[in-house]
């Protein structure tokens, strides 16, 4: 604990002199303690803390109110950044703290920096891991020469958006066949804890670099420190780190950081799309943590909760983030977001509000994970607006429809099989079961990012190879083959091995 009677540049005690130099902050790396540089700046807008409630701070500015979303600083050596979120009166603002408020006291000086939170942008960030303040957290040298932009940016006007109907091929068979993603759209990976959302996202980063040569921006919202380290190491070992930017607001950080790290990641992605003219893949893990952080902030602000205890502004906060994802004439921005589903309840407001912004929904099933079908994607619950003959073609549409029909019939027959046995089914039903079981196993796939766990080499499968394989299984070309021959393979030709 520091001595509160010591003469500090931000102290409002008796040692403060109105004629002394005022403070202007200079951000440094995480390794350094943030220092306050004292300069003559008589125009600096300064106020005092009047209330501290957890991560929410109220400040009084008698001269002029800071604008909404302005970055303020307070605390010893200006070590606690704040962001203005509402005006309470003509002289009082309410702020969200971006660091722990431990050690703050009423009467401490608050400085208005005159602008919003900013992050570095540009290709210099590729291969780096940063936090919401733009500070590197990968142990490497500080970023130099990068330009900085506000994390709060309006969405692209409708007149400047480019509308396409192109399929974004992932190289993952079950996604490309039954829930094709839209290039420039938003897809959601829905599932409870431990069903493989993060593994699929990591594989998509690998396949994005190999197939499209674009850049990836990974945004970790409320993730564990262990997962961040594992992701960074895996991407480094698989050679995809040089084409990716990682932005993290970790689980142990204040809700304000988790609430704003998504905006910081989108600012970086927008610059890569518009200035570098790249196709950008934005991966968010986990969008539920963004909603959860908003609920924490809302509770601290004293707002009345809405259904199931979520914040009343859930829909508008989510839309503010999601509406920034779109294509322009400069390039495309495709987003894939993991969505944790509390208690596997898809009627939860967090899940249902997220559905409204998605062009594809990929649902992960705990039952399929228990059966050993990886990726554990539910082929009947997953949907995409792109699965339309006008966009994917008649052949793809008909094969996907037949696959889904076969799997749905098998699902209905499982109760009868459990009670009476397979022998009691008709000949047609037995053929349906035979096809469905082989389709289930063919739609599994070894991943590049899990090679060191499974010992199986990863496979990236083109859409045409996926369609050929499903077509041959539906035509009973593999009716006499053992089911295990189709399990965890890439193309259908690999079954012969």
Coordinates of C-alpha atoms in Angstrom, one line a residue:
X1 CA 0.0 0.0 0.0
X2 CA 1.3 3.4 -0.9
X3 CA 1.5 6.3 1.6
X4 CA -1.6 8.4 1.0
X5 CA 0.1 11.5 2.5
X6 CA 2.9 11.4 -0.1
X7 CA 2.8 14.2 -2.7
X8 CA 1.4 12.5 -5.8
X9 CA 0.7 14.1 -9.2
X10 CA -3.0 13.1 -9.0
X11 CA -3.5 13.8 -5.3
X12 CA -6.3 16.1 -4.2
X13 CA -5.1 16.5 -0.6
X14 CA -3.7 19.5 1.1
X15 CA -0.4 19.2 -0.8
X16 CA -2.1 19.9 -4.1
X17 CA -1.3 23.3 -5.6
X18 CA -3.5 24.8 -8.4
X19 CA -0.5 26.2 -10.2
X20 CA 1.4 22.9 -10.4
X21 CA 1.9 21.1 -13.7
X22 CA -1.0 18.9 -14.8
X23 CA -0.8 15.3 -15.9
X24 CA -1.0 13.7 -19.3
X25 CA -0.7 9.9 -19.5
X26 CA 1.6 8.0 -21.8
X27 CA 0.7 4.3 -22.3
X28 CA 3.7 1.9 -22.0
X29 CA 4.0 -1.9 -22.2
X30 CA 2.6 -4.2 -19.6
X31 CA 6.1 -4.8 -18.2
X32 CA 6.4 -1.2 -17.2
X33 CA 4.3 0.5 -14.5
X34 CA 2.1 3.1 -16.1
X35 CA 3.7 6.5 -15.3
X36 CA 2.1 10.0 -15.3
X37 CA 4.1 12.6 -17.3
X38 CA 3.5 16.0 -15.8
X39 CA 3.3 18.8 -18.4
X40 CA 1.8 22.3 -18.6
X41 CA -1.7 21.7 -19.9
X42 CA -4.1 24.2 -18.4
X43 CA -6.9 23.1 -20.7
X44 CA -7.0 19.6 -19.2
X45 CA -10.5 18.7 -17.9
X46 CA -10.2 17.4 -14.4
X47 CA -12.7 16.3 -11.8
X48 CA -12.9 14.3 -8.6
X49 CA -14.3 10.9 -7.6
X50 CA -17.5 11.0 -5.7
X51 CA -18.5 7.3 -5.6
X52 CA -16.9 3.9 -6.1
X53 CA -19.1 0.8 -6.4
X54 CA -17.1 -2.2 -7.5
X55 CA -16.3 -1.6 -11.2
X56 CA -18.5 1.5 -11.5
X57 CA -17.2 4.9 -10.6
X58 CA -18.9 8.3 -10.4
X59 CA -16.9 11.5 -11.0
X60 CA -17.8 15.2 -10.7
X61 CA -16.6 17.6 -13.4
X62 CA -17.5 21.2 -12.5
X63 CA -16.1 22.7 -15.6
X64 CA -17.5 20.5 -18.4
X65 CA -18.7 17.0 -18.7
X66 CA -16.6 14.4 -20.6
X67 CA -18.3 13.0 -23.7
X68 CA -19.8 9.5 -23.6
X69 CA -17.2 6.8 -24.3
X70 CA -14.3 9.1 -23.4
X71 CA -11.3 7.6 -21.7
X72 CA -10.6 9.0 -18.2
X73 CA -7.8 8.1 -15.9
X74 CA -7.4 8.2 -12.1
X75 CA -5.6 6.5 -9.2
X76 CA -1.9 6.4 -8.3
X77 CA 0.1 7.6 -11.3
X78 CA -3.1 7.4 -13.4
X79 CA -3.0 3.6 -13.3
X80 CA -6.8 3.1 -13.4
X81 CA -8.4 3.8 -16.8
X82 CA -12.1 4.6 -16.9
X83 CA -14.7 4.9 -19.7
X84 CA -17.7 7.3 -19.5
X85 CA -20.9 5.4 -19.9
X86 CA -23.6 7.8 -18.8
X87 CA -24.3 11.4 -17.7
X88 CA -26.0 11.5 -14.3
X89 CA -26.4 15.2 -14.0
X90 CA -25.0 18.5 -15.3
X91 CA -21.7 17.9 -13.4
X92 CA -21.6 14.1 -12.7
X93 CA -20.7 11.2 -15.0
X94 CA -20.8 7.5 -14.4
X95 CA -17.8 5.5 -15.6
X96 CA -16.8 1.8 -16.0
X97 CA -13.4 0.9 -14.6
X98 CA -11.0 -1.0 -16.8
X99 CA -8.7 -2.0 -13.9
X100 CA -9.3 -3.0 -10.3
X101 CA -10.6 -0.1 -8.3
X102 CA -8.7 -1.2 -5.2
X103 CA -6.9 1.7 -3.6
X104 CA -9.2 4.4 -5.0
X105 CA -10.9 6.9 -2.7
X106 CA -13.4 9.6 -2.9
X107 CA -11.8 12.9 -3.7
X108 CA -9.1 11.4 -6.0
X109 CA -8.5 13.4 -9.1
X110 CA -9.9 12.2 -12.4
X111 CA -8.4 13.4 -15.7
X112 CA -10.4 13.5 -19.0
X113 CA -8.0 12.5 -21.8
X114 CA -10.4 14.0 -24.4
X115 CA -10.8 10.9 -26.5
X116 CA -12.1 7.3 -26.4
X117 CA -10.2 4.1 -25.9
X118 CA -7.9 3.3 -28.8
X119 CA -6.1 0.3 -30.2
X120 CA -3.2 -0.1 -32.7
X121 CA -4.2 -1.2 -36.2
X122 CA -2.5 -2.3 -39.3
X123 CA -0.5 -5.3 -40.6
X124 CA 2.2 -4.7 -37.9
X125 CA -0.2 -6.5 -35.5
X126 CA -0.1 -9.8 -37.4
X127 CA 1.5 -12.4 -35.3
X128 CA 1.0 -10.5 -32.0
X129 CA -1.3 -11.0 -28.9
X130 CA -2.6 -7.8 -27.3
X131 CA -5.1 -6.7 -24.7
X132 CA -7.9 -4.2 -24.9
X133 CA -5.5 -1.3 -24.4
X134 CA -3.4 -2.3 -27.3
X135 CA -0.5 -3.5 -25.1
X136 CA 1.3 -6.6 -26.1
X137 CA 0.9 -9.6 -23.7
X138 CA 3.0 -12.1 -25.7
X139 CA 6.3 -11.2 -24.0
X140 CA 7.7 -9.6 -27.2
X141 CA 8.8 -6.0 -27.8
X142 CA 6.3 -3.1 -27.6
X143 CA 4.5 -2.2 -30.8
X144 CA 6.1 0.7 -32.7
X145 CA 5.1 2.6 -35.7
X146 CA 1.4 1.5 -35.6
X147 CA -1.4 3.9 -36.0
X148 CA -4.2 4.0 -33.3
X149 CA -7.9 4.1 -33.8
X150 CA -10.9 4.4 -31.5
X151 CA -12.6 1.1 -30.6
X152 CA -16.0 2.8 -31.0
X153 CA -16.8 3.1 -34.7
X154 CA -20.2 3.3 -36.5
X155 CA -21.2 0.4 -38.7
X156 CA -20.7 0.7 -42.4
X157 CA -23.6 2.6 -44.1
X158 CA -26.0 0.4 -46.1
X159 CA -25.1 2.1 -49.3
X160 CA -21.4 1.1 -48.9
X161 CA -22.0 -2.5 -48.1
X162 CA -21.3 -5.2 -50.6
X163 CA -24.0 -7.9 -50.7
X164 CA -22.8 -11.3 -52.0
X165 CA -24.1 -14.9 -51.9
X166 CA -20.8 -16.7 -51.8
X167 CA -20.2 -19.8 -49.7
X168 CA -17.3 -19.7 -47.3
X169 CA -15.8 -23.2 -47.5
X170 CA -14.2 -24.3 -44.2
X171 CA -12.8 -27.7 -45.2
X172 CA -14.9 -29.3 -42.4
X173 CA -17.3 -31.8 -44.1
X174 CA -20.4 -31.6 -41.9
X175 CA -20.4 -27.7 -41.9
X176 CA -19.9 -27.3 -45.6
X177 CA -22.6 -29.9 -46.4
X178 CA -25.4 -29.1 -43.9
X179 CA -24.7 -25.6 -42.6
X180 CA -22.6 -23.8 -45.2
X181 CA -21.3 -20.5 -44.1
X182 CA -21.8 -17.2 -45.9
X183 CA -18.7 -15.2 -46.9
X184 CA -19.2 -11.9 -45.1
X185 CA -21.9 -13.4 -42.8
X186 CA -22.0 -14.3 -39.2
X187 CA -22.1 -17.9 -38.0
X188 CA -22.7 -19.1 -34.4
X189 CA -21.3 -22.3 -32.8
X190 CA -23.8 -23.1 -30.1
X191 CA -23.1 -25.6 -27.3
X192 CA -22.6 -26.1 -23.7
X193 CA -19.2 -26.5 -21.9
X194 CA -16.8 -29.1 -23.2
X195 CA -18.4 -30.0 -26.5
X196 CA -15.6 -28.6 -28.8
X197 CA -16.4 -25.0 -29.7
X198 CA -12.8 -23.8 -29.2
X199 CA -11.3 -26.7 -31.1
X200 CA -13.5 -26.0 -34.2
X201 CA -12.6 -22.3 -34.0
X202 CA -8.8 -23.2 -33.9
X203 CA -9.3 -25.5 -36.9
X204 CA -11.1 -22.8 -38.8
X205 CA -8.1 -20.4 -38.3
X206 CA -5.8 -23.1 -39.7
X207 CA -8.0 -23.7 -42.7
X208 CA -8.6 -20.0 -43.4
X209 CA -4.9 -19.4 -43.9
X210 CA -4.5 -22.5 -46.0
X211 CA -7.5 -21.9 -48.3
X212 CA -8.0 -18.2 -48.5
X213 CA -4.7 -16.7 -47.5
X214 CA -6.5 -14.0 -45.6
X215 CA -6.0 -12.7 -42.1
X216 CA -7.7 -13.9 -38.9
X217 CA -8.5 -11.9 -35.8
X218 CA -9.2 -14.0 -32.7
X219 CA -11.1 -12.3 -29.9
X220 CA -11.0 -14.0 -26.6
X221 CA -13.8 -12.7 -24.3
X222 CA -13.7 -14.0 -20.8
X223 CA -11.5 -16.9 -21.7
X224 CA -9.2 -18.7 -19.2
X225 CA -5.5 -17.8 -19.2
X226 CA -4.7 -21.4 -19.9
X227 CA -6.8 -21.4 -23.1
X228 CA -5.1 -18.2 -24.3
X229 CA -1.6 -19.7 -23.8
X230 CA -2.6 -23.0 -25.4
X231 CA -4.1 -21.2 -28.5
X232 CA -1.1 -19.0 -28.9
X233 CA 1.3 -22.0 -28.7
X234 CA -0.8 -24.1 -31.1
X235 CA -1.1 -21.4 -33.7
X236 CA 2.7 -20.8 -33.4
X237 CA 3.4 -24.5 -33.9
X238 CA 1.0 -24.9 -36.8
X239 CA 2.5 -21.9 -38.6
X240 CA -0.7 -19.8 -38.8
X241 CA 0.3 -17.2 -36.2
X242 CA 1.9 -14.9 -38.7
X243 CA -1.5 -14.3 -40.3
X244 CA -3.5 -13.8 -37.1
X245 CA -4.0 -11.1 -34.5
X246 CA -5.1 -12.3 -31.0
X247 CA -7.0 -9.9 -28.7
X248 CA -7.8 -11.1 -25.2
X249 CA -9.9 -9.8 -22.3
X250 CA -9.4 -12.7 -19.9
X251 CA -11.8 -14.2 -17.3
X252 CA -10.0 -12.7 -14.3
X253 CA -10.2 -9.1 -15.7
X254 CA -12.9 -6.5 -14.7
X255 CA -16.2 -6.6 -16.6
X256 CA -15.3 -3.4 -18.4
X257 CA -12.4 -5.1 -20.2
X258 CA -14.6 -8.1 -21.2
X259 CA -17.3 -5.7 -22.3
X260 CA -15.0 -3.7 -24.7
X261 CA -12.5 -6.2 -26.0
X262 CA -14.9 -7.3 -28.8
X263 CA -15.1 -3.7 -30.0
X264 CA -11.3 -3.5 -30.0
X265 CA -11.0 -6.7 -32.1
X266 CA -13.5 -5.4 -34.6
X267 CA -11.6 -2.1 -35.0
X268 CA -8.5 -4.1 -35.9
X269 CA -10.4 -6.3 -38.3
X270 CA -12.1 -3.4 -40.0
X271 CA -8.7 -1.8 -40.7
X272 CA -7.3 -5.0 -42.2
X273 CA -10.4 -5.2 -44.4
X274 CA -10.5 -1.6 -45.6
X275 CA -6.9 -0.5 -45.5
X276 CA -5.1 -3.7 -46.3
X277 CA -7.9 -4.9 -48.5
X278 CA -7.9 -8.4 -47.1
X279 CA -10.6 -11.0 -46.5
X280 CA -10.8 -11.2 -42.7
X281 CA -12.0 -14.0 -40.5
X282 CA -13.1 -12.8 -37.1
X283 CA -13.4 -15.5 -34.5
X284 CA -15.0 -14.7 -31.2
X285 CA -14.8 -17.1 -28.2
X286 CA -17.2 -16.6 -26.4
X287 CA -19.9 -14.1 -27.3
X288 CA -21.9 -15.2 -24.2
X289 CA -19.1 -13.7 -22.0
X290 CA -19.7 -10.4 -23.7
X291 CA -23.4 -10.5 -22.7
X292 CA -22.4 -11.7 -19.2
X293 CA -20.0 -8.7 -18.8
X294 CA -22.8 -6.4 -19.9
X295 CA -25.1 -7.9 -17.3
X296 CA -22.4 -7.3 -14.6
X297 CA -22.0 -3.7 -15.6
X298 CA -25.8 -3.2 -15.7
X299 CA -26.2 -4.6 -12.2
X300 CA -23.5 -2.4 -10.8
X301 CA -25.2 0.6 -12.5
X302 CA -28.4 -0.3 -10.7
X303 CA -30.5 -1.0 -13.7
X304 CA -33.6 -3.2 -13.3
X305 CA -32.9 -6.6 -14.8
X306 CA -35.1 -8.1 -17.5
X307 CA -36.0 -11.7 -18.2
X308 CA -33.7 -14.3 -16.5
X309 CA -31.7 -11.5 -14.9
X310 CA -30.1 -10.2 -18.1
X311 CA -29.6 -6.5 -18.6
X312 CA -32.5 -4.6 -20.3
X313 CA -30.1 -3.3 -23.0
X314 CA -29.0 -6.7 -24.1
X315 CA -30.5 -6.5 -27.6
X316 CA -29.0 -3.0 -28.4
X317 CA -25.6 -3.8 -26.9
X318 CA -25.3 -7.0 -29.0
X319 CA -26.5 -5.2 -32.1
X320 CA -23.9 -2.5 -31.6
X321 CA -21.2 -5.1 -31.9
X322 CA -22.7 -7.4 -34.5
X323 CA -23.8 -4.8 -37.0
X324 CA -20.1 -3.8 -37.6
X325 CA -19.5 -7.2 -39.3
X326 CA -20.1 -6.9 -43.1
X327 CA -18.5 -6.8 -46.5
X328 CA -17.4 -3.7 -48.3
X329 CA -15.9 -3.0 -51.7
X330 CA -12.4 -3.3 -50.1
X331 CA -12.8 -6.8 -48.7
X332 CA -14.9 -9.2 -46.8
X333 CA -15.3 -9.8 -43.0
X334 CA -16.7 -13.2 -42.0
X335 CA -17.4 -13.9 -38.3
X336 CA -17.6 -17.2 -36.5
X337 CA -18.7 -16.9 -32.9
X338 CA -18.8 -19.5 -30.1
X339 CA -21.9 -19.1 -28.1
X340 CA -22.1 -20.8 -24.7
X341 CA -25.7 -22.0 -24.1
X342 CA -26.5 -22.0 -20.3
X343 CA -27.7 -25.4 -19.2
X344 CA -28.1 -26.3 -22.9
X345 CA -31.3 -24.2 -22.9
X346 CA -31.6 -22.6 -26.4
X347 CA -34.6 -20.5 -25.2
X348 CA -32.2 -18.5 -22.9
X349 CA -32.2 -14.8 -23.9
X350 CA -28.5 -14.8 -24.6
X351 CA -28.9 -17.6 -27.2
X352 CA -32.1 -16.4 -28.7
X353 CA -30.9 -12.8 -29.2
X354 CA -27.7 -14.0 -30.8
X355 CA -29.7 -16.2 -33.3
X356 CA -31.2 -13.0 -34.8
X357 CA -27.8 -11.8 -36.1
X358 CA -26.7 -15.1 -37.6
X359 CA -26.7 -16.4 -41.2
X360 CA -25.8 -19.9 -40.0
X361 CA -26.2 -21.8 -36.7
X362 CA -23.9 -24.7 -36.0
X363 CA -25.2 -26.6 -33.0
X364 CA -22.9 -28.9 -31.0
X365 CA -24.4 -31.9 -29.3
X366 CA -23.2 -33.4 -26.0
X367 CA -24.8 -36.7 -27.0
X368 CA -22.7 -36.9 -30.2
X369 CA -19.6 -36.0 -28.3
X370 CA -20.4 -38.9 -25.9
X371 CA -20.7 -41.2 -28.9
X372 CA -17.3 -40.2 -30.2
X373 CA -18.5 -38.3 -33.3
X374 CA -16.1 -35.4 -33.7
X375 CA -16.7 -32.6 -34.6
X376 CA -19.8 -33.1 -32.3
X377 CA -22.1 -31.1 -34.6
X378 CA -25.8 -32.0 -34.6
X379 CA -26.7 -32.5 -38.3
X380 CA -30.5 -32.0 -37.6
X381 CA -30.3 -28.9 -35.4
X382 CA -27.8 -27.0 -37.5
X383 CA -29.1 -24.6 -40.1
X384 CA -28.0 -22.1 -42.7
X385 CA -29.7 -19.6 -45.0
X386 CA -27.1 -20.5 -47.6
X387 CA -28.5 -24.0 -48.0
X388 CA -30.7 -23.0 -50.9
X389 CA -30.5 -24.2 -54.5
X390 CA -30.0 -20.6 -55.7
X391 CA -26.8 -20.3 -53.8
X392 CA -25.2 -23.7 -53.3
X393 CA -26.6 -25.3 -56.5
X394 CA -29.3 -28.0 -57.0
X395 CA -26.9 -31.0 -56.6
X396 CA -25.6 -29.8 -53.2
X397 CA -29.1 -29.0 -52.0
X398 CA -30.5 -32.4 -53.0
X399 CA -27.7 -34.3 -51.4
X400 CA -27.9 -32.3 -48.2
X401 CA -31.6 -32.8 -48.1
X402 CA -31.3 -36.5 -48.6
X403 CA -28.6 -36.8 -45.9
X404 CA -30.8 -34.9 -43.4
X405 CA -33.8 -37.0 -44.3
X406 CA -31.9 -40.3 -43.8
X407 CA -30.5 -39.2 -40.4
X408 CA -33.9 -37.9 -39.3
X409 CA -35.5 -41.3 -40.1
X410 CA -32.8 -43.1 -38.3
X411 CA -33.4 -40.9 -35.2
X412 CA -37.1 -41.9 -35.3
X413 CA -36.2 -45.6 -35.5
X414 CA -33.8 -45.7 -32.6
X415 CA -36.5 -46.2 -30.0
X416 CA -37.8 -49.2 -31.9
X417 CA -34.3 -50.6 -32.3
X418 CA -33.7 -50.2 -28.6
X419 CA -36.9 -52.1 -27.7
X420 CA -37.3 -54.7 -30.4
X421 CA -33.9 -54.9 -32.1
X422 CA -32.7 -54.3 -35.7
X423 CA -34.1 -57.6 -36.9
X424 CA -37.7 -56.4 -36.4
X425 CA -37.4 -53.6 -38.9
X426 CA -38.5 -53.8 -42.5
X427 CA -36.0 -54.2 -45.3
X428 CA -36.3 -50.5 -46.3
X429 CA -35.8 -49.4 -42.7
X430 CA -32.7 -51.6 -42.3
X431 CA -31.3 -50.0 -45.4
X432 CA -32.0 -46.5 -44.0
X433 CA -30.2 -47.5 -40.7
X434 CA -27.3 -48.8 -42.7
X435 CA -26.9 -45.6 -44.7
X436 CA -27.4 -43.4 -41.7
X437 CA -24.8 -45.1 -39.6
X438 CA -22.2 -44.8 -42.4
X439 CA -23.1 -41.2 -43.0
X440 CA -22.6 -40.4 -39.3
X441 CA -19.1 -41.9 -39.4
X442 CA -18.2 -40.3 -42.7
X443 CA -19.1 -36.9 -41.4
X444 CA -16.5 -37.2 -38.6
X445 CA -13.1 -35.7 -39.4
X446 CA -9.6 -35.6 -37.9
X447 CA -8.4 -32.0 -37.3
X448 CA -4.9 -30.6 -37.8
X449 CA -5.0 -28.8 -34.4
X450 CA -5.7 -32.1 -32.6
X451 CA -3.0 -34.3 -34.2
X452 CA -0.9 -34.3 -31.1
X453 CA -3.9 -35.6 -29.1
X454 CA -5.3 -38.2 -31.4
X455 CA -2.3 -39.3 -33.4
X456 CA -4.4 -39.0 -36.6
X457 CA -3.1 -36.6 -39.4
X458 CA -5.6 -33.8 -40.0
X459 CA -7.7 -33.6 -43.2
X460 CA -9.0 -30.6 -45.1
X461 CA -11.8 -31.8 -47.4
X462 CA -13.1 -29.9 -50.3
X463 CA -16.9 -29.5 -50.8
X464 CA -16.9 -31.6 -54.0
X465 CA -15.2 -34.5 -52.2
X466 CA -17.7 -34.3 -49.4
X467 CA -20.6 -34.4 -51.9
X468 CA -19.1 -37.4 -53.8
X469 CA -18.7 -39.3 -50.5
X470 CA -22.3 -38.7 -49.3
X471 CA -23.6 -39.5 -52.8
X472 CA -21.9 -42.9 -52.9
X473 CA -23.1 -43.8 -49.4
X474 CA -26.7 -42.9 -50.2
X475 CA -26.4 -45.1 -53.3
X476 CA -25.4 -48.0 -51.0
X477 CA -21.9 -48.2 -52.5
X478 CA -20.5 -49.0 -49.0
X479 CA -23.4 -51.1 -47.7
X480 CA -21.1 -54.1 -47.2
X481 CA -18.2 -52.2 -45.8
X482 CA -17.6 -52.2 -42.1
X483 CA -18.7 -48.9 -40.4
X484 CA -15.3 -48.3 -38.8
X485 CA -13.7 -47.9 -42.3
X486 CA -15.6 -44.6 -42.7
X487 CA -14.8 -43.3 -39.2
X488 CA -12.4 -40.3 -38.9
X489 CA -11.3 -40.1 -42.5
X490 CA -11.1 -37.2 -45.0
X491 CA -12.1 -38.1 -48.5
X492 CA -14.2 -41.2 -49.2
X493 CA -11.3 -42.8 -51.0
X494 CA -9.4 -43.1 -47.8
X495 CA -11.9 -45.8 -46.6
X496 CA -10.0 -48.3 -48.8
X497 CA -7.0 -48.0 -46.5

